[in-house]
């Protein structure tokens, strides 16, 4: 896992509340990790393999993250 910006607590609270701007910011923060997890090796016609992002898998990961955000526990609430 590379360096990634983690969202600040205000952004997390807004995302849990369903604010669109905050959800977009959270997705942006984790975009590299989502792409890494959705990367698969595809065999090329010449027999070699190439790493590509599987867009269906990427969208599923994004959906799972968006579904999980409202259940994120916020301390003190």
XYZ file of N, CA, C and O in Angstrom, residues 4-74:
284
model
N -1.190 7.326 0.987
C -2.504 7.815 0.598
C -2.927 8.868 1.597
O -2.545 8.833 2.746
N -3.687 9.804 1.128
C -4.229 10.810 2.013
C -5.418 10.193 2.722
O -6.303 9.648 2.086
N -5.422 10.270 4.037
C -6.600 9.807 4.754
C -7.487 11.009 5.008
O -7.000 12.103 5.305
N -8.782 10.822 4.876
C -9.686 11.956 5.071
C -9.668 12.437 6.517
O -9.503 11.641 7.439
N -9.840 13.735 6.709
C -9.886 14.279 8.064
C -11.220 13.923 8.707
O -12.161 13.496 8.042
N -11.311 14.089 10.014
C -12.491 13.668 10.764
C -13.752 14.403 10.317
O -14.834 13.814 10.283
N -13.629 15.668 9.945
C -14.806 16.406 9.480
C -15.348 15.816 8.179
O -16.556 15.712 7.987
N -14.432 15.434 7.305
C -14.832 14.809 6.048
C -15.493 13.464 6.317
O -16.518 13.134 5.710
N -14.930 12.692 7.241
C -15.509 11.397 7.576
C -16.911 11.576 8.151
O -17.848 10.881 7.761
N -17.066 12.521 9.065
C -18.397 12.776 9.648
C -19.400 13.174 8.556
O -20.535 12.706 8.550
N -18.970 14.035 7.647
C -19.854 14.461 6.560
C -20.187 13.288 5.640
O -21.327 13.158 5.179
N -19.226 12.427 5.379
C -19.468 11.258 4.532
C -20.458 10.306 5.198
O -21.371 9.794 4.549
N -20.288 10.083 6.501
C -21.215 9.222 7.240
C -22.625 9.809 7.190
O -23.612 9.078 7.094
N -22.708 11.140 7.189
C -24.011 11.819 7.107
C -24.571 11.818 5.682
O -25.701 12.243 5.472
N -23.766 11.382 4.702
C -24.249 11.279 3.331
C -23.984 12.483 2.450
O -24.533 12.576 1.355
N -23.121 13.386 2.888
C -22.790 14.563 2.070
C -22.010 14.128 0.821
O -20.979 13.464 0.918
N -22.521 14.500 -0.343
C -21.922 14.068 -1.615
C -20.471 14.507 -1.750
O -19.620 13.717 -2.195
N -20.148 15.736 -1.379
C -18.769 16.224 -1.520
C -17.817 15.381 -0.682
O -16.695 15.099 -1.097
N -18.273 14.970 0.508
C -17.418 14.188 1.398
C -17.239 12.767 0.871
O -16.134 12.202 0.946
N -18.304 12.189 0.341
C -18.197 10.854 -0.237
C -17.212 10.861 -1.407
O -16.376 9.950 -1.533
N -17.284 11.889 -2.233
C -16.340 12.013 -3.355
C -14.907 12.149 -2.866
O -13.983 11.559 -3.442
N -14.720 12.912 -1.780
C -13.370 13.099 -1.242
C -12.824 11.787 -0.680
O -11.650 11.459 -0.877
N -13.663 11.020 0.019
C -13.231 9.727 0.552
C -12.850 8.797 -0.599
O -11.797 8.150 -0.572
N -13.697 8.731 -1.621
C -13.375 7.893 -2.783
C -12.065 8.327 -3.425
O -11.248 7.491 -3.820
N -11.856 9.625 -3.518
C -10.617 10.145 -4.097
C -9.407 9.732 -3.269
O -8.366 9.367 -3.816
N -9.553 9.778 -1.954
C -8.443 9.400 -1.073
C -8.036 7.947 -1.263
O -6.864 7.604 -1.134
N -9.001 7.091 -1.560
C -8.730 5.662 -1.671
C -8.689 5.157 -3.110
O -8.640 3.948 -3.348
N -8.666 6.060 -4.064
C -8.684 5.687 -5.477
C -7.512 4.785 -5.859
O -7.705 3.772 -6.545
N -6.315 5.106 -5.413
C -5.147 4.286 -5.754
C -5.286 2.872 -5.186
O -4.962 1.888 -5.858
N -5.770 2.768 -3.951
C -5.930 1.453 -3.324
C -7.023 0.650 -4.026
O -6.869 -0.555 -4.252
N -8.113 1.301 -4.390
C -9.187 0.626 -5.124
C -8.658 0.105 -6.455
O -8.905 -1.048 -6.825
N -7.904 0.927 -7.163
C -7.321 0.492 -8.447
C -6.355 -0.671 -8.250
O -6.332 -1.606 -9.054
N -5.573 -0.626 -7.187
C -4.626 -1.712 -6.916
C -5.382 -3.018 -6.680
O -5.031 -4.067 -7.227
N -6.445 -2.941 -5.878
C -7.218 -4.141 -5.572
C -7.966 -4.683 -6.797
O -8.231 -5.882 -6.876
N -8.313 -3.805 -7.735
C -9.062 -4.214 -8.921
C -8.162 -4.570 -10.102
O -8.659 -4.864 -11.189
N -6.864 -4.560 -9.911
C -5.933 -4.868 -10.990
C -5.798 -6.381 -11.153
O -5.590 -7.104 -10.185
N -5.942 -6.820 -12.384
C -5.813 -8.239 -12.720
C -4.813 -8.387 -13.866
O -4.535 -7.427 -14.579
N -4.296 -9.586 -14.013
C -3.390 -9.864 -15.126
C -4.189 -10.512 -16.235
O -4.885 -11.502 -16.016
N -4.092 -9.940 -17.426
C -4.793 -10.490 -18.591
C -3.765 -11.008 -19.587
O -2.776 -10.337 -19.868
N -4.060 -12.199 -20.093
C -3.164 -12.792 -21.091
C -3.361 -12.096 -22.430
O -4.481 -11.876 -22.871
N -2.263 -11.753 -23.043
C -2.261 -11.090 -24.342
C -2.156 -12.140 -25.447
O -1.752 -13.284 -25.204
N -2.519 -11.773 -26.680
C -2.451 -12.737 -27.802
C -1.066 -13.356 -27.999
O -0.963 -14.501 -28.448
N -0.015 -12.609 -27.636
C 1.334 -13.146 -27.817
C 1.782 -14.043 -26.660
O 2.905 -14.518 -26.633
N 0.867 -14.268 -25.674
C 1.190 -15.141 -24.550
C 1.684 -14.411 -23.316
O 1.768 -14.995 -22.239
N 2.024 -13.151 -23.463
C 2.474 -12.383 -22.305
C 1.258 -11.967 -21.472
O 0.111 -12.151 -21.876
N 1.521 -11.430 -20.300
C 0.428 -10.933 -19.461
C 0.592 -9.437 -19.260
O 1.706 -8.903 -19.298
N -0.544 -8.780 -19.048
C -0.554 -7.336 -18.852
C -1.464 -7.037 -17.669
O -2.568 -7.576 -17.570
N -1.014 -6.166 -16.752
C -1.823 -5.764 -15.612
C -2.785 -4.658 -16.048
O -2.362 -3.651 -16.608
N -4.076 -4.898 -15.828
C -5.105 -3.919 -16.180
C -6.104 -3.816 -15.030
O -6.294 -4.757 -14.267
N -6.743 -2.662 -14.927
C -7.778 -2.468 -13.916
C -9.080 -3.039 -14.467
O -9.536 -2.640 -15.534
N -9.658 -3.994 -13.741
C -10.949 -4.577 -14.097
C -12.017 -3.586 -13.633
O -12.243 -3.412 -12.440
N -12.660 -2.917 -14.574
C -13.603 -1.839 -14.252
C -14.815 -2.362 -13.479
O -15.308 -1.673 -12.588
N -15.280 -3.561 -13.788
C -16.406 -4.124 -13.033
C -16.024 -4.333 -11.566
O -16.794 -4.003 -10.657
N -14.837 -4.886 -11.342
C -14.366 -5.106 -9.985
C -14.173 -3.770 -9.270
O -14.528 -3.623 -8.098
N -13.647 -2.795 -9.979
C -13.428 -1.467 -9.404
C -14.752 -0.863 -8.940
O -14.863 -0.336 -7.839
N -15.769 -0.960 -9.783
C -17.083 -0.415 -9.427
C -17.685 -1.156 -8.233
O -18.328 -0.541 -7.375
N -17.476 -2.458 -8.161
C -17.965 -3.230 -7.009
C -17.278 -2.787 -5.718
O -17.927 -2.670 -4.674
N -15.976 -2.544 -5.784
C -15.241 -2.076 -4.603
C -15.740 -0.698 -4.160
O -15.924 -0.450 -2.965
N -15.975 0.179 -5.117
C -16.493 1.510 -4.804
C -17.865 1.390 -4.147
O -18.145 2.034 -3.131
N -18.716 0.547 -4.698
C -20.051 0.352 -4.143
C -19.978 -0.172 -2.711
O -20.688 0.319 -1.823
N -19.125 -1.137 -2.461
C -18.967 -1.683 -1.104
C -18.483 -0.609 -0.140
O -18.951 -0.539 0.998
N -17.552 0.218 -0.574
C -17.072 1.306 0.280
C -18.201 2.285 0.579
O -18.417 2.669 1.736
N -18.956 2.671 -0.439
C -20.066 3.603 -0.235
C -21.140 3.015 0.684
O -21.740 3.738 1.482
N -21.371 1.711 0.596
C -22.340 1.059 1.476
C -21.846 1.001 2.915
O -22.653 1.050 3.853
N -20.529 0.898 3.104
C -19.969 0.762 4.451
C -19.823 2.101 5.178
O -19.862 2.138 6.413
N -19.668 3.169 4.447
C -19.398 4.475 5.075
C -20.461 4.875 6.099
O -20.101 5.305 7.200
N -21.763 4.732 5.824
C -22.754 5.159 6.827
C -22.672 4.385 8.151
O -23.122 4.884 9.181
N -22.099 3.181 8.142
C -21.972 2.396 9.364
C -20.659 2.646 10.103
O -20.419 2.044 11.138
N -19.842 3.553 9.592
C -18.549 3.807 10.205
C -18.744 4.390 11.594
O -19.455 5.371 11.772
N -18.140 3.752 12.602
C -18.317 4.257 13.974
C -17.528 5.557 14.199
O -16.346 5.634 13.906
N -18.230 6.560 14.690
C -17.595 7.841 15.016
C -17.547 7.931 16.534
O -18.578 7.848 17.201
